[in-house]
Amino acid sequence: MVAVQHSLPRQAPAAISRYGCMSCHAVGHGVVGPAFEWVAWKYQKQPDALARVSSFIEHGGTSTWGGMMPDLNVPDATARDIAQWILKLKPVQPPQTQGEH
């Protein structure tokens, strides 16, 4: 089970479903893209994490995970809600980076 804080945006799970995020991402494991917790791990120490992740959700682009995030025309406020939800998940180190640092 994924531990999340209670202050998460309530509309984020509905937006994740509406914009098809689960086609490429999942909780607990990667699909085509990284697991949501892996994203939380990658950005956990970056002060601009919310801005970076929400911009990526809003505009798409080439991913450092080896894929391409599509531009799904996600509104700015919705992208921020989704990014906030992702970043408040318990960070999990991606399998391919185990042992790095």
CSV table of N, CA and C in Angstrom, one decimal:
chain,number,residue,atom,x,y,z
A,1,MET,N,0.8,-1.2,0.0
A,1,MET,CA,0.0,0.0,0.0
A,1,MET,C,0.9,1.2,0.0
A,2,VAL,N,0.5,2.3,-0.7
A,2,VAL,CA,1.2,3.5,-0.8
A,2,VAL,C,0.8,4.5,0.3
A,3,ALA,N,1.8,5.0,1.0
A,3,ALA,CA,1.5,5.9,2.1
A,3,ALA,C,1.5,7.3,1.5
A,4,VAL,N,0.4,8.1,1.7
A,4,VAL,CA,0.3,9.4,1.2
A,4,VAL,C,-0.1,10.4,2.3
A,5,GLN,N,0.2,11.6,2.2
A,5,GLN,CA,-0.2,12.6,3.2
A,5,GLN,C,-1.6,13.0,2.9
A,6,HIS,N,-2.3,13.4,4.0
A,6,HIS,CA,-3.7,13.7,3.9
A,6,HIS,C,-4.0,15.1,3.2
A,7,SER,N,-3.0,15.9,2.9
A,7,SER,CA,-3.3,17.2,2.3
A,7,SER,C,-3.2,17.1,0.8
A,8,LEU,N,-3.2,16.0,0.2
A,8,LEU,CA,-3.1,15.8,-1.2
A,8,LEU,C,-4.4,16.4,-1.9
A,9,PRO,N,-4.2,17.0,-3.1
A,9,PRO,CA,-5.3,17.5,-3.9
A,9,PRO,C,-6.3,16.4,-4.2
A,10,ARG,N,-7.6,16.5,-3.8
A,10,ARG,CA,-8.6,15.5,-4.0
A,10,ARG,C,-8.8,15.2,-5.4
A,11,GLN,N,-8.7,16.2,-6.3
A,11,GLN,CA,-9.0,16.0,-7.7
A,11,GLN,C,-7.9,15.3,-8.5
A,12,ALA,N,-6.7,15.2,-7.9
A,12,ALA,CA,-5.6,14.6,-8.6
A,12,ALA,C,-5.9,13.2,-9.2
A,13,PRO,N,-6.4,12.2,-8.4
A,13,PRO,CA,-6.7,10.9,-8.9
A,13,PRO,C,-7.6,10.9,-10.1
A,14,ALA,N,-8.7,11.8,-10.0
A,14,ALA,CA,-9.6,11.9,-11.1
A,14,ALA,C,-9.0,12.4,-12.4
A,15,ALA,N,-8.1,13.4,-12.2
A,15,ALA,CA,-7.4,14.0,-13.3
A,15,ALA,C,-6.4,13.0,-13.9
A,16,ILE,N,-5.7,12.2,-13.1
A,16,ILE,CA,-4.8,11.2,-13.6
A,16,ILE,C,-5.6,10.2,-14.5
A,17,SER,N,-6.8,9.9,-14.0
A,17,SER,CA,-7.6,9.0,-14.9
A,17,SER,C,-8.1,9.7,-16.1
A,18,ARG,N,-8.6,10.9,-16.0
A,18,ARG,CA,-9.2,11.6,-17.1
A,18,ARG,C,-8.1,11.9,-18.2
A,19,TYR,N,-6.9,12.2,-17.9
A,19,TYR,CA,-5.8,12.5,-18.9
A,19,TYR,C,-5.1,11.2,-19.3
A,20,GLY,N,-5.4,10.0,-18.8
A,20,GLY,CA,-4.8,8.8,-19.3
A,20,GLY,C,-3.4,8.5,-18.8
A,21,CYS,N,-3.1,9.1,-17.7
A,21,CYS,CA,-1.7,9.0,-17.1
A,21,CYS,C,-1.4,7.5,-16.8
A,22,MET,N,-2.4,6.7,-16.4
A,22,MET,CA,-2.2,5.3,-16.0
A,22,MET,C,-1.9,4.5,-17.3
A,23,SER,N,-2.0,5.0,-18.5
A,23,SER,CA,-1.7,4.3,-19.7
A,23,SER,C,-0.2,4.0,-19.7
A,24,CYS,N,0.6,4.9,-19.1
A,24,CYS,CA,2.1,4.8,-19.1
A,24,CYS,C,2.7,4.7,-17.7
A,25,HIS,N,2.0,5.1,-16.7
A,25,HIS,CA,2.5,5.2,-15.3
A,25,HIS,C,1.6,4.4,-14.4
A,26,ALA,N,2.2,4.0,-13.2
A,26,ALA,CA,1.4,3.3,-12.2
A,26,ALA,C,1.9,3.6,-10.9
A,27,VAL,N,1.2,3.2,-9.9
A,27,VAL,CA,1.7,3.2,-8.5
A,27,VAL,C,2.3,1.9,-8.2
A,28,GLY,N,3.6,1.9,-7.8
A,28,GLY,CA,4.3,0.7,-7.5
A,28,GLY,C,5.1,0.0,-8.5
A,29,HIS,N,4.9,0.4,-9.8
A,29,HIS,CA,5.8,-0.2,-10.8
A,29,HIS,C,5.7,0.6,-12.1
A,30,GLY,N,6.7,0.5,-12.9
A,30,GLY,CA,6.8,1.2,-14.1
A,30,GLY,C,5.9,0.5,-15.2
A,31,VAL,N,5.5,1.2,-16.2
A,31,VAL,CA,4.7,0.7,-17.3
A,31,VAL,C,5.6,1.0,-18.5
A,32,VAL,N,5.1,1.9,-19.3
A,32,VAL,CA,5.9,2.5,-20.4
A,32,VAL,C,6.8,3.6,-19.8
A,33,GLY,N,6.3,4.3,-18.8
A,33,GLY,CA,7.0,5.4,-18.1
A,33,GLY,C,7.3,4.9,-16.7
A,34,PRO,N,7.9,5.7,-15.9
A,34,PRO,CA,8.3,5.4,-14.5
A,34,PRO,C,7.0,5.3,-13.6
A,35,ALA,N,7.2,4.5,-12.5
A,35,ALA,CA,6.2,4.5,-11.5
A,35,ALA,C,6.2,5.9,-10.9
A,36,PHE,N,5.0,6.3,-10.4
A,36,PHE,CA,4.9,7.6,-9.8
A,36,PHE,C,5.8,7.8,-8.6
A,37,GLU,N,6.1,6.7,-7.8
A,37,GLU,CA,7.0,6.8,-6.7
A,37,GLU,C,8.4,7.1,-7.1
A,38,TRP,N,8.8,6.5,-8.3
A,38,TRP,CA,10.1,6.8,-8.8
A,38,TRP,C,10.3,8.2,-9.2
A,39,VAL,N,9.3,8.8,-9.7
A,39,VAL,CA,9.4,10.3,-10.0
A,39,VAL,C,9.5,11.1,-8.7
A,40,ALA,N,8.8,10.7,-7.7
A,40,ALA,CA,8.9,11.3,-6.4
A,40,ALA,C,10.4,11.2,-5.8
A,41,TRP,N,11.0,10.0,-6.0
A,41,TRP,CA,12.3,9.8,-5.6
A,41,TRP,C,13.3,10.7,-6.3
A,42,LYS,N,13.1,10.7,-7.7
A,42,LYS,CA,14.1,11.5,-8.5
A,42,LYS,C,14.1,13.0,-8.1
A,43,TYR,N,12.9,13.5,-7.8
A,43,TYR,CA,12.8,15.0,-7.5
A,43,TYR,C,12.8,15.3,-6.0
A,44,GLN,N,12.9,14.4,-5.1
A,44,GLN,CA,12.7,14.6,-3.7
A,44,GLN,C,13.6,15.7,-3.1
A,45,LYS,N,14.8,15.9,-3.6
A,45,LYS,CA,15.7,16.9,-3.0
A,45,LYS,C,15.9,18.1,-3.9
A,46,GLN,N,15.0,18.3,-4.9
A,46,GLN,CA,15.1,19.4,-5.8
A,46,GLN,C,14.1,20.5,-5.4
A,47,PRO,N,14.6,21.7,-5.0
A,47,PRO,CA,13.7,22.8,-4.6
A,47,PRO,C,12.7,23.2,-5.6
A,48,ASP,N,13.0,23.0,-6.9
A,48,ASP,CA,12.0,23.4,-7.9
A,48,ASP,C,11.2,22.2,-8.4
A,49,ALA,N,11.1,21.1,-7.7
A,49,ALA,CA,10.5,19.9,-8.1
A,49,ALA,C,9.1,20.1,-8.6
A,50,LEU,N,8.3,20.9,-7.8
A,50,LEU,CA,6.9,21.1,-8.2
A,50,LEU,C,6.7,21.8,-9.5
A,51,ALA,N,7.5,22.8,-9.7
A,51,ALA,CA,7.5,23.5,-11.0
A,51,ALA,C,7.9,22.7,-12.1
A,52,ARG,N,9.0,21.9,-11.9
A,52,ARG,CA,9.5,21.0,-13.0
A,52,ARG,C,8.6,19.9,-13.4
A,53,VAL,N,8.1,19.2,-12.4
A,53,VAL,CA,7.2,18.1,-12.7
A,53,VAL,C,5.8,18.6,-13.3
A,54,SER,N,5.3,19.7,-12.7
A,54,SER,CA,4.0,20.2,-13.3
A,54,SER,C,4.2,20.7,-14.7
A,55,SER,N,5.3,21.3,-15.0
A,55,SER,CA,5.6,21.8,-16.4
A,55,SER,C,5.7,20.6,-17.3
A,56,PHE,N,6.3,19.6,-16.9
A,56,PHE,CA,6.5,18.4,-17.7
A,56,PHE,C,5.1,17.7,-18.0
A,57,ILE,N,4.3,17.7,-16.9
A,57,ILE,CA,2.9,17.2,-17.1
A,57,ILE,C,2.1,18.0,-18.1
A,58,GLU,N,2.3,19.3,-17.9
A,58,GLU,CA,1.5,20.3,-18.7
A,58,GLU,C,1.9,20.3,-20.2
A,59,HIS,N,3.2,20.2,-20.4
A,59,HIS,CA,3.7,20.4,-21.8
A,59,HIS,C,4.3,19.2,-22.5
A,60,GLY,N,4.6,18.1,-21.7
A,60,GLY,CA,5.2,16.9,-22.2
A,60,GLY,C,6.6,17.2,-22.6
A,61,GLY,N,7.2,16.3,-23.3
A,61,GLY,CA,8.6,16.4,-23.8
A,61,GLY,C,9.4,15.2,-23.6
A,62,THR,N,10.7,15.3,-24.0
A,62,THR,CA,11.6,14.1,-23.9
A,62,THR,C,11.9,13.8,-22.5
A,63,SER,N,11.8,12.6,-22.1
A,63,SER,CA,12.0,12.2,-20.7
A,63,SER,C,13.4,11.7,-20.5
A,64,THR,N,14.0,11.9,-19.3
A,64,THR,CA,15.2,11.3,-18.9
A,64,THR,C,15.1,9.8,-18.6
A,65,TRP,N,13.8,9.4,-18.6
A,65,TRP,CA,13.6,7.9,-18.3
A,65,TRP,C,13.6,7.1,-19.6
A,66,GLY,N,14.0,7.8,-20.7
A,66,GLY,CA,14.1,7.1,-22.0
A,66,GLY,C,12.9,7.1,-22.9
A,67,GLY,N,12.0,7.9,-22.6
A,67,GLY,CA,10.7,8.0,-23.4
A,67,GLY,C,10.3,9.4,-23.7
A,68,MET,N,9.1,9.5,-24.2
A,68,MET,CA,8.6,10.8,-24.6
A,68,MET,C,7.2,11.0,-23.9
A,69,MET,N,7.1,12.0,-23.1
A,69,MET,CA,5.8,12.3,-22.5
A,69,MET,C,5.0,13.2,-23.4
A,70,PRO,N,3.8,12.7,-23.8
A,70,PRO,CA,3.0,13.5,-24.7
A,70,PRO,C,2.5,14.8,-24.1
A,71,ASP,N,2.2,15.7,-25.0
A,71,ASP,CA,1.5,17.0,-24.6
A,71,ASP,C,0.0,16.7,-24.6
A,72,LEU,N,-0.6,16.6,-23.4
A,72,LEU,CA,-2.0,16.2,-23.3
A,72,LEU,C,-2.9,17.4,-23.1
A,73,ASN,N,-2.4,18.6,-23.2
A,73,ASN,CA,-3.1,19.8,-23.0
A,73,ASN,C,-3.7,19.8,-21.6
A,74,VAL,N,-2.9,19.4,-20.6
A,74,VAL,CA,-3.4,19.5,-19.2
A,74,VAL,C,-3.3,20.9,-18.7
A,75,PRO,N,-4.4,21.5,-18.2
A,75,PRO,CA,-4.3,22.9,-17.7
A,75,PRO,C,-3.3,23.0,-16.6
A,76,ASP,N,-2.8,24.2,-16.4
A,76,ASP,CA,-1.7,24.5,-15.5
A,76,ASP,C,-2.1,24.1,-14.0
A,77,ALA,N,-3.3,24.5,-13.6
A,77,ALA,CA,-3.7,24.1,-12.2
A,77,ALA,C,-3.8,22.6,-12.0
A,78,THR,N,-4.3,21.9,-13.0
A,78,THR,CA,-4.5,20.5,-12.9
A,78,THR,C,-3.1,19.8,-12.9
A,79,ALA,N,-2.2,20.3,-13.8
A,79,ALA,CA,-0.8,19.7,-13.8
A,79,ALA,C,-0.2,19.9,-12.4
A,80,ARG,N,-0.4,21.1,-11.8
A,80,ARG,CA,0.2,21.3,-10.4
A,80,ARG,C,-0.4,20.3,-9.4
A,81,ASP,N,-1.7,20.1,-9.5
A,81,ASP,CA,-2.4,19.2,-8.6
A,81,ASP,C,-1.8,17.8,-8.7
A,82,ILE,N,-1.7,17.3,-10.0
A,82,ILE,CA,-1.1,16.0,-10.3
A,82,ILE,C,0.3,15.9,-9.8
A,83,ALA,N,1.1,16.9,-10.1
A,83,ALA,CA,2.5,17.0,-9.6
A,83,ALA,C,2.6,16.9,-8.1
A,84,GLN,N,1.8,17.7,-7.5
A,84,GLN,CA,1.8,17.7,-6.0
A,84,GLN,C,1.5,16.3,-5.4
A,85,TRP,N,0.5,15.7,-6.0
A,85,TRP,CA,0.1,14.3,-5.6
A,85,TRP,C,1.3,13.4,-5.8
A,86,ILE,N,1.9,13.4,-7.0
A,86,ILE,CA,3.1,12.5,-7.2
A,86,ILE,C,4.2,12.8,-6.2
A,87,LEU,N,4.5,14.0,-6.0
A,87,LEU,CA,5.7,14.4,-5.2
A,87,LEU,C,5.4,14.1,-3.7
A,88,LYS,N,4.2,13.9,-3.3
A,88,LYS,CA,3.9,13.6,-1.9
A,88,LYS,C,3.8,12.1,-1.6
A,89,LEU,N,3.9,11.3,-2.7
A,89,LEU,CA,4.0,9.9,-2.5
A,89,LEU,C,5.3,9.5,-1.8
A,90,LYS,N,5.4,8.4,-1.1
A,90,LYS,CA,6.6,7.9,-0.5
A,90,LYS,C,7.6,7.6,-1.6
A,91,PRO,N,8.8,8.3,-1.7
A,91,PRO,CA,9.7,8.1,-2.8
A,91,PRO,C,10.3,6.7,-2.7
A,92,VAL,N,10.4,6.1,-3.9
A,92,VAL,CA,11.0,4.7,-4.0
A,92,VAL,C,12.1,4.8,-5.1
A,93,GLN,N,13.3,4.4,-4.8
A,93,GLN,CA,14.3,4.4,-5.7
A,93,GLN,C,14.1,3.4,-6.9
A,94,PRO,N,14.2,3.9,-8.1
A,94,PRO,CA,13.9,3.0,-9.3
A,94,PRO,C,14.9,1.8,-9.3
A,95,PRO,N,14.5,0.6,-9.7
A,95,PRO,CA,15.4,-0.5,-9.7
A,95,PRO,C,16.7,-0.3,-10.4
A,96,GLN,N,16.7,0.4,-11.5
A,96,GLN,CA,17.9,0.5,-12.3
A,96,GLN,C,18.9,1.4,-11.6
A,97,THR,N,18.5,2.2,-10.6
A,97,THR,CA,19.5,3.1,-9.9
A,97,THR,C,19.9,2.5,-8.5
A,98,GLN,N,19.4,1.3,-8.2
A,98,GLN,CA,19.8,0.7,-6.9
A,98,GLN,C,21.3,0.6,-6.8
A,99,GLY,N,21.8,1.1,-5.7
A,99,GLY,CA,23.3,1.0,-5.4
A,99,GLY,C,24.0,2.2,-5.9
A,100,GLU,N,23.4,3.1,-6.7
A,100,GLU,CA,24.0,4.4,-7.1
A,100,GLU,C,24.0,5.3,-5.9
A,101,HIS,N,24.8,6.3,-5.9
A,101,HIS,CA,25.0,7.4,-4.9
A,101,HIS,C,26.3,7.1,-4.3
